[in-house]
Amino acid sequence: VETELCFVHRDGSERWLRVIARPQEGADGRITGMAGTLVDVTQRRRAQEALEASERKFASVFASASDALLLVDRRTQLILECNPRAVEIFECASMYELLGRDWTRVGRAPMAPEELERIGVKIGSGEIWSGEAEYVTMRGKRFWGQVAVSRMEPPSLGTMLVRITDISELKRSEARLRASLAEKEVLLKEVYHRVKNNLQIISALLRMQTRKARDRAAIEALEHSIGRVMAMSMVHEKLYQAQNLVSIDFISFVQSLVGFLNQLTVGSGTEVAIDVEGDELALSIDQAIPIGLVLNELVTNSIKYAFPETRRGARVRIEVHRGDDERARIVVADNGIGLPEAVDPERSDGLGFRIVRMLVEQLHGGLQYDSSSEGLRVIVDVPLGNRRRG
C-alpha cells in the first residue's frame, strides 16, 4: 500500500504523511503483520496546494481578461491556448479555430522575418515588445489591435504571452481628431491670411495719405505708422507660411523685417547695412508681435537719426540669443553718432521710446541703453514661454 494521509498532530496541527506499507508473511504464507515507513510531506503538499491555487488564479484571470490572450510556443509560434475574449474578438466558432495556428498569421499579413527577429531579441532579454496591426476576423470584419508580447517565466517553459487589445474606436477617434485639427489649421491659416491682408490694406491707405501730406512731421509720423503696421503684418504672414501655426521662426521674421526696413534707406543718401545673426528661436504670436514692434522702432531710429549724410560705412547689427535660463536676449547696435546728451531714453516722451518701454514692460522684460560717440547699443531681455502676457 502506498498513499498520502492527513494526520492530526498532538499540538492540533495537520500533518501530511506519505505511508508505505508492506505485508509480512509467515512460513505458511499467511500475513502475520505489516512493515512500512512514514514520511512527513507536509511542506511539499502545501507547496503543491499553493501552486494549484496559483494556477487556478491564473486560469481565472486568463479566462476573464478583457483583452485577447494567446499562450504561444516560442519555438514554433503556434497558439497553445487562448481565452474567450480571443475567440470573441476574432469571431471564431470555438477556441479550436485558433489553437495550433501561427499567431503571426492569424487575421493579418505574415510578419516580416526581421520583425520576428526583433520580437525574439526583445522578449528574450525579458522586455515587452509592443506594436499595432490591422486584423481581419474570421467573418471578414476589420479591426485595429495593439499587440504586446512578453516571455512567460521561467524561460525554460519556452512560452510567451501575446495580448491583443481592440483599439478600433481609438483609431476612429484619432482619425476624427486629425480631420478636425486639419480643418482648424485651414481656418487658422485663413485668419492669419486675412489679418495680414487687412494690415497691408491699412498700410496702403497710410501710404496714400503720406503722398498727399505736405507737413514733414506728418509724413514722418505716417511712415513710422506704416512700419509698425508692416511689422505686425509680417508676423501673421510668417504664421500663415509656417508648418507650426502657433509659433514662428524669429530669425526668419527679423530678416524679412530688415528687408522691408532697408527700403527706407533707398534714396535717402545714406546706405545702411543691416546684419542679422543669432540662435534659432520660436516665438508665439503674443511674443513675436511686441518684440517685432520693438525691433522696428529701434532699427528705424538708427536708420533715420544715427547716421548723418556725410557718414560712411553705416551699419546696424541685430543679435538674437537664447539663454540657458529660458530668456531671449536681443541686441540692436549701430555705429552711428549715438544719442544726444540731453536725451534720456528711459524717461523721454518721444513716441518711439515710449512704445519700446511699454512693449518691453508688457513682455515683463528688461531694457538697457548704452550710448557713446561710437554708436548706440540697446539690449532687450525678455522671458520666453507660451504664457499670454498682459
Tab-separated table of C-alpha atoms in Angstrom:
chain	number	residue	atom	x	y	z
A	1	VAL	CA	0.000	0.000	0.000
A	2	GLU	CA	1.341	3.463	-0.911
A	3	THR	CA	-0.700	6.590	-0.203
A	4	GLU	CA	-0.710	10.004	1.475
A	5	LEU	CA	-2.871	10.611	4.523
A	6	CYS	CA	-3.590	13.613	6.707
A	7	PHE	CA	-2.936	13.133	10.437
A	8	VAL	CA	-3.590	15.416	13.363
A	9	HIS	CA	-0.503	16.176	15.401
A	10	ARG	CA	-0.798	16.253	19.169
A	11	ASP	CA	-0.361	20.027	19.024
A	12	GLY	CA	-3.543	20.192	16.920
A	13	SER	CA	-1.881	20.961	13.556
A	14	GLU	CA	-2.438	18.884	10.453
A	15	ARG	CA	0.439	16.895	9.017
A	16	TRP	CA	0.544	15.051	5.730
A	17	LEU	CA	2.390	11.743	5.803
A	18	ARG	CA	3.395	9.501	2.936
A	19	VAL	CA	2.517	5.962	4.052
A	20	ILE	CA	4.238	2.937	2.505
A	21	ALA	CA	3.119	-0.417	3.998
A	22	ARG	CA	4.111	-3.943	3.017
A	23	PRO	CA	2.655	-7.201	4.317
A	24	GLN	CA	4.763	-9.581	6.421
A	25	GLU	CA	4.116	-13.292	5.722
A	26	GLY	CA	4.737	-16.273	7.947
A	27	ALA	CA	6.240	-19.634	6.942
A	28	ASP	CA	2.822	-20.904	5.987
A	29	GLY	CA	2.235	-17.938	3.678
A	30	ARG	CA	-0.211	-16.238	5.958
A	31	ILE	CA	0.059	-12.487	6.629
A	32	THR	CA	1.362	-12.074	10.108
A	33	GLY	CA	1.750	-8.288	10.109
A	34	MET	CA	2.994	-5.366	8.123
A	35	ALA	CA	6.024	-3.135	7.947
A	36	GLY	CA	6.361	0.273	6.411
A	37	THR	CA	7.599	3.824	6.554
A	38	LEU	CA	6.024	7.182	7.302
A	39	VAL	CA	7.491	10.280	5.605
A	40	ASP	CA	6.380	13.833	6.516
A	41	VAL	CA	5.428	15.509	3.188
A	42	THR	CA	3.548	18.475	4.690
A	43	GLN	CA	5.798	21.130	3.086
A	44	ARG	CA	5.531	19.518	-0.345
A	45	ARG	CA	1.747	19.247	-0.031
A	46	ARG	CA	1.480	22.906	0.956
A	47	ALA	CA	3.703	23.942	-1.932
A	48	GLN	CA	1.596	21.826	-4.288
A	49	GLU	CA	-1.623	23.367	-2.965
A	50	ALA	CA	-0.162	26.866	-3.373
A	51	LEU	CA	0.845	26.027	-6.934
A	52	GLU	CA	-2.608	24.691	-7.722
A	53	ALA	CA	-4.185	27.824	-6.212
A	54	SER	CA	-1.854	29.997	-8.309
A	55	GLU	CA	-2.759	28.029	-11.428
A	56	ARG	CA	-6.474	28.426	-10.678
A	57	LYS	CA	-5.959	32.160	-10.175
A	58	PHE	CA	-4.002	32.456	-13.447
A	59	ALA	CA	-6.666	30.448	-15.256
A	60	SER	CA	-9.362	32.716	-13.840
A	61	VAL	CA	-7.508	35.903	-14.860
A	62	PHE	CA	-6.661	34.380	-18.246
A	63	ALA	CA	-10.279	33.451	-18.892
A	64	SER	CA	-11.844	36.709	-17.678
A	65	ALA	CA	-9.361	39.163	-19.254
A	66	SER	CA	-10.914	41.931	-21.356
A	67	ASP	CA	-8.099	41.621	-23.931
A	68	ALA	CA	-7.447	38.690	-26.239
A	69	LEU	CA	-4.728	36.495	-24.691
A	70	LEU	CA	-2.778	33.847	-26.580
A	71	LEU	CA	-0.320	31.430	-24.989
A	72	VAL	CA	2.244	30.730	-27.723
A	73	ASP	CA	5.123	28.298	-28.169
A	74	ARG	CA	8.226	30.481	-28.674
A	75	ARG	CA	9.930	27.960	-30.940
A	76	THR	CA	7.079	27.164	-33.347
A	77	GLN	CA	4.988	30.366	-32.884
A	78	LEU	CA	1.897	28.134	-32.592
A	79	ILE	CA	-1.001	29.021	-30.294
A	80	LEU	CA	-1.202	26.606	-27.360
A	81	GLU	CA	-4.089	28.206	-25.513
A	82	CYS	CA	-6.442	31.188	-25.854
A	83	ASN	CA	-9.044	32.886	-23.705
A	84	PRO	CA	-12.750	33.504	-24.503
A	85	ARG	CA	-12.047	37.126	-25.456
A	86	ALA	CA	-9.683	35.921	-28.211
A	87	VAL	CA	-12.478	33.730	-29.587
A	88	GLU	CA	-14.832	36.730	-29.450
A	89	ILE	CA	-12.500	39.315	-30.959
A	90	PHE	CA	-11.603	37.061	-33.916
A	91	GLU	CA	-15.274	35.976	-34.277
A	92	CYS	CA	-14.453	32.263	-34.108
A	93	ALA	CA	-16.981	29.474	-33.661
A	94	SER	CA	-14.796	27.948	-30.932
A	95	MET	CA	-11.311	28.137	-29.496
A	96	TYR	CA	-10.222	25.279	-31.749
A	97	GLU	CA	-10.184	27.637	-34.741
A	98	LEU	CA	-7.231	29.369	-33.094
A	99	LEU	CA	-5.378	26.543	-31.349
A	100	GLY	CA	-2.432	25.189	-33.312
A	101	ARG	CA	-2.280	28.168	-35.688
A	102	ASP	CA	0.680	30.518	-36.197
A	103	TRP	CA	-0.179	33.625	-34.181
A	104	THR	CA	1.795	35.871	-36.546
A	105	ARG	CA	-0.570	34.924	-39.416
A	106	VAL	CA	-3.946	34.917	-37.689
A	107	GLY	CA	-6.141	37.574	-39.296
A	108	ARG	CA	-3.233	39.573	-40.696
A	109	ALA	CA	-0.470	39.569	-43.273
A	110	PRO	CA	2.517	37.476	-42.145
A	111	MET	CA	5.148	39.326	-40.138
A	112	ALA	CA	8.446	40.005	-41.857
A	113	PRO	CA	11.368	37.835	-40.657
A	114	GLU	CA	13.167	40.991	-39.478
A	115	GLU	CA	10.220	41.947	-37.269
A	116	LEU	CA	10.004	38.436	-35.802
A	117	GLU	CA	13.708	38.586	-35.051
A	118	ARG	CA	13.298	41.912	-33.229
A	119	ILE	CA	10.461	40.437	-31.176
A	120	GLY	CA	12.573	37.403	-30.286
A	121	VAL	CA	15.532	39.519	-29.195
A	122	LYS	CA	13.391	41.831	-27.077
A	123	ILE	CA	11.372	39.225	-25.214
A	124	GLY	CA	14.497	37.062	-24.904
A	125	SER	CA	16.016	39.804	-22.759
A	126	GLY	CA	12.921	39.925	-20.569
A	127	GLU	CA	11.414	43.063	-22.137
A	128	ILE	CA	7.939	43.544	-23.609
A	129	TRP	CA	7.537	44.099	-27.356
A	130	SER	CA	4.552	46.165	-28.481
A	131	GLY	CA	3.134	47.338	-31.776
A	132	GLU	CA	-0.044	47.897	-33.763
A	133	ALA	CA	-1.568	45.874	-36.585
A	134	GLU	CA	-4.773	45.734	-38.590
A	135	TYR	CA	-6.600	42.394	-38.281
A	136	VAL	CA	-9.433	40.681	-40.151
A	137	THR	CA	-11.767	38.384	-38.197
A	138	MET	CA	-12.990	35.000	-39.392
A	139	ARG	CA	-16.125	36.755	-40.656
A	140	GLY	CA	-14.234	39.426	-42.574
A	141	LYS	CA	-14.595	42.308	-40.102
A	142	ARG	CA	-11.557	44.589	-39.835
A	143	PHE	CA	-10.229	45.955	-36.558
A	144	TRP	CA	-7.053	47.560	-35.237
A	145	GLY	CA	-5.216	45.769	-32.468
A	146	GLN	CA	-2.485	46.870	-30.123
A	147	VAL	CA	-0.183	43.896	-29.616
A	148	ALA	CA	2.052	43.241	-26.603
A	149	VAL	CA	4.319	40.170	-26.405
A	150	SER	CA	6.100	39.063	-23.227
A	151	ARG	CA	8.033	35.990	-22.123
A	152	MET	CA	6.419	33.607	-19.654
A	153	GLU	CA	8.546	32.809	-16.607
A	154	PRO	CA	10.547	30.737	-16.119
A	155	PRO	CA	12.209	30.911	-19.578
A	156	SER	CA	12.538	27.122	-19.578
A	157	LEU	CA	8.791	26.914	-20.238
A	158	GLY	CA	9.503	28.112	-23.781
A	159	THR	CA	6.224	30.031	-23.986
A	160	MET	CA	5.191	33.641	-24.414
A	161	LEU	CA	2.006	35.591	-23.811
A	162	VAL	CA	0.507	37.649	-26.645
A	163	ARG	CA	-2.046	40.309	-25.659
A	164	ILE	CA	-4.209	41.924	-28.357
A	165	THR	CA	-6.326	44.962	-27.426
A	166	ASP	CA	-9.015	46.197	-29.786
A	167	ILE	CA	-8.189	49.888	-30.411
A	168	SER	CA	-10.507	50.385	-33.392
A	169	GLU	CA	-12.585	53.038	-31.635
A	170	LEU	CA	-9.425	54.807	-30.507
A	171	LYS	CA	-8.192	54.809	-34.114
A	172	ARG	CA	-11.513	56.198	-35.339
A	173	SER	CA	-11.418	58.908	-32.670
A	174	GLU	CA	-7.842	59.715	-33.648
A	175	ALA	CA	-8.863	59.989	-37.319
A	176	ARG	CA	-11.764	62.300	-36.397
A	177	LEU	CA	-9.424	64.386	-34.256
A	178	ARG	CA	-6.880	64.649	-37.064
A	179	ALA	CA	-9.591	65.697	-39.508
A	180	SER	CA	-10.871	68.296	-37.038
A	181	LEU	CA	-7.331	69.544	-36.417
A	182	ALA	CA	-6.667	69.819	-40.145
A	183	GLU	CA	-9.885	71.803	-40.553
A	184	LYS	CA	-8.940	74.148	-37.714
A	185	GLU	CA	-5.452	74.604	-39.195
A	186	VAL	CA	-7.008	75.639	-42.505
A	187	LEU	CA	-9.314	78.090	-40.702
A	188	LEU	CA	-6.441	79.468	-38.632
A	189	LYS	CA	-4.299	79.919	-41.743
A	190	GLU	CA	-7.205	81.761	-43.351
A	191	VAL	CA	-7.481	84.020	-40.292
A	192	TYR	CA	-3.757	84.822	-40.433
A	193	HIS	CA	-4.012	85.434	-44.177
A	194	ARG	CA	-6.961	87.799	-43.821
A	195	VAL	CA	-5.387	89.696	-40.923
A	196	LYS	CA	-2.213	90.093	-42.992
A	197	ASN	CA	-4.233	91.352	-45.980
A	198	ASN	CA	-6.180	93.793	-43.813
A	199	LEU	CA	-2.973	95.143	-42.300
A	200	GLN	CA	-1.487	95.554	-45.755
A	201	ILE	CA	-4.609	97.451	-46.833
A	202	ILE	CA	-4.168	99.745	-43.827
A	203	SER	CA	-0.519	100.201	-44.805
A	204	ALA	CA	-1.512	101.050	-48.384
A	205	LEU	CA	-4.039	103.621	-47.131
A	206	LEU	CA	-1.374	105.202	-44.949
A	207	ARG	CA	0.974	105.376	-47.940
A	208	MET	CA	-1.709	107.140	-49.975
A	209	GLN	CA	-2.157	109.594	-47.130
A	210	THR	CA	1.616	110.114	-46.985
A	211	ARG	CA	1.715	111.157	-50.645
A	212	LYS	CA	-0.917	113.834	-50.019
A	213	ALA	CA	0.699	115.183	-46.850
A	214	ARG	CA	2.849	118.316	-47.086
A	215	ASP	CA	3.975	118.693	-43.487
A	216	ARG	CA	7.279	116.896	-42.873
A	217	ALA	CA	6.355	115.906	-39.316
A	218	ALA	CA	3.084	114.388	-40.520
A	219	ILE	CA	4.892	112.454	-43.253
A	220	GLU	CA	7.380	111.012	-40.748
A	221	ALA	CA	4.570	110.044	-38.353
A	222	LEU	CA	2.733	108.261	-41.174
A	223	GLU	CA	5.907	106.460	-42.268
A	224	HIS	CA	6.504	105.284	-38.705
A	225	SER	CA	2.925	104.011	-38.554
A	226	ILE	CA	3.418	102.151	-41.842
A	227	GLY	CA	6.486	100.420	-40.376
A	228	ARG	CA	4.561	99.359	-37.281
A	229	VAL	CA	1.645	98.008	-39.293
A	230	MET	CA	4.006	96.137	-41.632
A	231	ALA	CA	5.840	94.573	-38.669
A	232	MET	CA	2.536	93.139	-37.400
A	233	SER	CA	1.591	92.071	-40.920
A	234	MET	CA	4.864	90.142	-41.324
A	235	VAL	CA	4.223	88.188	-38.125
A	236	HIS	CA	0.879	86.975	-39.494
A	237	GLU	CA	2.462	86.236	-42.863
A	238	LYS	CA	5.126	84.075	-41.213
A	239	LEU	CA	2.467	82.241	-39.198
A	240	TYR	CA	0.468	81.664	-42.382
A	241	GLN	CA	3.519	80.185	-44.109
A	242	ALA	CA	4.719	78.111	-41.142
A	243	GLN	CA	4.010	74.417	-40.573
A	244	ASN	CA	3.560	75.166	-36.881
A	245	LEU	CA	0.672	77.628	-36.609
A	246	VAL	CA	1.358	78.638	-33.002
A	247	SER	CA	4.921	79.915	-33.343
A	248	ILE	CA	7.265	81.446	-35.902
A	249	ASP	CA	10.975	81.272	-36.654
A	250	PHE	CA	12.028	84.614	-35.231
A	251	ILE	CA	15.311	84.891	-37.163
A	252	SER	CA	13.428	84.436	-40.453
A	253	PHE	CA	10.935	87.086	-39.356
A	254	VAL	CA	13.736	89.539	-38.446
A	255	GLN	CA	15.342	89.019	-41.846
A	256	SER	CA	12.042	89.820	-43.574
A	257	LEU	CA	11.603	92.889	-41.390
A	258	VAL	CA	15.138	94.013	-42.240
A	259	GLY	CA	14.341	93.635	-45.930
A	260	PHE	CA	11.406	95.992	-45.502
A	261	LEU	CA	13.344	98.493	-43.382
A	262	ASN	CA	16.153	98.573	-45.936
A	263	GLN	CA	13.667	100.125	-48.346
A	264	LEU	CA	13.548	103.157	-46.077
A	265	THR	CA	17.139	103.983	-46.939
A	266	VAL	CA	16.567	103.935	-50.693
A	267	GLY	CA	17.061	107.472	-51.991
A	268	SER	CA	17.971	108.842	-48.560
A	269	GLY	CA	21.623	109.413	-49.474
A	270	THR	CA	22.815	107.167	-46.643
A	271	GLU	CA	23.272	103.465	-47.276
A	272	VAL	CA	22.862	101.409	-44.103
A	273	ALA	CA	23.918	97.760	-43.961
A	274	ILE	CA	21.776	95.715	-41.554
A	275	ASP	CA	23.216	92.403	-40.317
A	276	VAL	CA	21.230	89.695	-38.526
A	277	GLU	CA	22.765	86.857	-36.548
A	278	GLY	CA	21.907	84.641	-33.615
A	279	ASP	CA	20.221	81.472	-32.406
A	280	GLU	CA	17.096	79.791	-33.728
A	281	LEU	CA	14.164	80.996	-31.697
A	282	ALA	CA	10.479	80.019	-31.925
A	283	LEU	CA	8.102	82.664	-30.582
A	284	SER	CA	4.347	82.683	-30.163
A	285	ILE	CA	2.249	85.426	-31.738
A	286	ASP	CA	1.875	87.037	-28.283
A	287	GLN	CA	5.653	87.436	-28.111
A	288	ALA	CA	6.569	87.924	-31.780
A	289	ILE	CA	4.366	90.988	-32.391
A	290	PRO	CA	5.616	93.071	-29.409
A	291	ILE	CA	9.269	92.112	-29.999
A	292	GLY	CA	8.864	92.785	-33.721
A	293	LEU	CA	7.485	96.234	-32.957
A	294	VAL	CA	10.395	96.900	-30.587
A	295	LEU	CA	12.871	95.946	-33.320
A	296	ASN	CA	11.016	98.109	-35.816
A	297	GLU	CA	11.291	101.146	-33.516
A	298	LEU	CA	14.963	100.601	-32.659
A	299	VAL	CA	16.175	99.871	-36.200
A	300	THR	CA	14.073	102.677	-37.701
A	301	ASN	CA	15.502	105.080	-35.120
A	302	SER	CA	19.062	104.046	-36.068
A	303	ILE	CA	18.402	104.367	-39.803
A	304	LYS	CA	16.791	107.797	-39.552
A	305	TYR	CA	18.826	109.506	-36.866
A	306	ALA	CA	22.135	107.720	-36.216
A	307	PHE	CA	23.891	108.492	-39.472
A	308	PRO	CA	24.444	111.999	-40.856
A	309	GLU	CA	24.546	112.173	-44.638
A	310	THR	CA	28.314	112.619	-44.582
A	311	ARG	CA	28.925	109.417	-42.580
A	312	ARG	CA	30.200	106.360	-44.451
A	313	GLY	CA	30.117	102.654	-43.520
A	314	ALA	CA	26.796	102.932	-41.717
A	315	ARG	CA	25.888	99.598	-40.116
A	316	VAL	CA	23.206	98.204	-37.824
A	317	ARG	CA	23.659	94.805	-36.207
A	318	ILE	CA	20.828	92.704	-34.752
A	319	GLU	CA	21.707	89.796	-32.482
A	320	VAL	CA	19.207	87.259	-31.181
A	321	HIS	CA	20.323	84.828	-28.465
A	322	ARG	CA	18.569	82.284	-26.295
A	323	GLY	CA	19.957	81.868	-22.788
A	324	ASP	CA	20.039	78.768	-20.612
A	325	ASP	CA	17.576	80.457	-18.273
A	326	GLU	CA	14.797	80.422	-20.922
A	327	ARG	CA	15.212	84.096	-21.732
A	328	ALA	CA	15.762	85.802	-25.079
A	329	ARG	CA	18.444	88.483	-25.376
A	330	ILE	CA	18.042	90.787	-28.369
A	331	VAL	CA	20.696	93.373	-29.155
A	332	VAL	CA	20.349	96.227	-31.663
A	333	ALA	CA	23.604	98.125	-32.157
A	334	ASP	CA	24.681	100.764	-34.664
A	335	ASN	CA	27.953	102.590	-35.345
A	336	GLY	CA	26.272	105.968	-35.595
A	337	ILE	CA	26.674	109.172	-33.622
A	338	GLY	CA	24.837	107.925	-30.534
A	339	LEU	CA	22.090	109.722	-28.620
A	340	PRO	CA	22.325	113.449	-27.845
A	341	GLU	CA	23.458	114.060	-24.288
A	342	ALA	CA	20.190	115.783	-23.453
A	343	VAL	CA	18.130	112.707	-24.390
A	344	ASP	CA	17.407	110.123	-21.703
A	345	PRO	CA	15.693	107.198	-23.484
A	346	GLU	CA	14.359	105.786	-20.212
A	347	ARG	CA	12.418	108.991	-19.497
A	348	SER	CA	11.975	110.507	-22.936
A	349	ASP	CA	8.461	111.473	-24.029
A	350	GLY	CA	9.300	110.625	-27.650
A	351	LEU	CA	6.701	108.264	-29.102
A	352	GLY	CA	9.290	105.700	-30.256
A	353	PHE	CA	10.983	105.478	-26.849
A	354	ARG	CA	7.595	105.283	-25.103
A	355	ILE	CA	6.434	102.463	-27.390
A	356	VAL	CA	9.622	100.487	-26.732
A	357	ARG	CA	9.325	100.917	-22.954
A	358	MET	CA	5.648	99.972	-22.979
A	359	LEU	CA	6.178	96.823	-25.084
A	360	VAL	CA	9.174	95.594	-23.078
A	361	GLU	CA	7.203	96.138	-19.881
A	362	GLN	CA	4.293	94.188	-21.389
A	363	LEU	CA	6.712	91.306	-22.029
A	364	HIS	CA	7.960	91.508	-18.414
A	365	GLY	CA	11.430	92.133	-19.801
A	366	GLY	CA	14.398	94.393	-19.210
A	367	LEU	CA	15.726	97.273	-21.322
A	368	GLN	CA	19.228	98.737	-21.355
A	369	TYR	CA	20.706	101.623	-23.450
A	370	ASP	CA	24.427	102.123	-23.978
A	371	SER	CA	25.173	105.276	-25.989
A	372	SER	CA	28.547	106.739	-26.958
A	373	SER	CA	30.210	108.599	-29.797
A	374	GLU	CA	30.828	105.206	-31.402
A	375	GLY	CA	27.149	104.355	-31.611
A	376	LEU	CA	24.095	103.190	-29.730
A	377	ARG	CA	23.632	99.705	-28.274
A	378	VAL	CA	20.242	98.610	-26.971
A	379	ILE	CA	19.748	95.313	-25.106
A	380	VAL	CA	16.272	93.845	-24.686
A	381	ASP	CA	15.978	90.877	-22.335
A	382	VAL	CA	12.628	89.047	-22.189
A	383	PRO	CA	11.453	85.722	-20.699
A	384	LEU	CA	10.340	83.008	-23.084
A	385	GLY	CA	7.341	80.728	-22.712
A	386	ASN	CA	3.820	80.319	-24.051
A	387	ARG	CA	2.024	82.282	-21.331
A	388	ARG	CA	-0.081	85.154	-22.506
A	389	ARG	CA	1.473	88.412	-21.409
A	390	GLY	CA	-0.636	91.245	-20.213
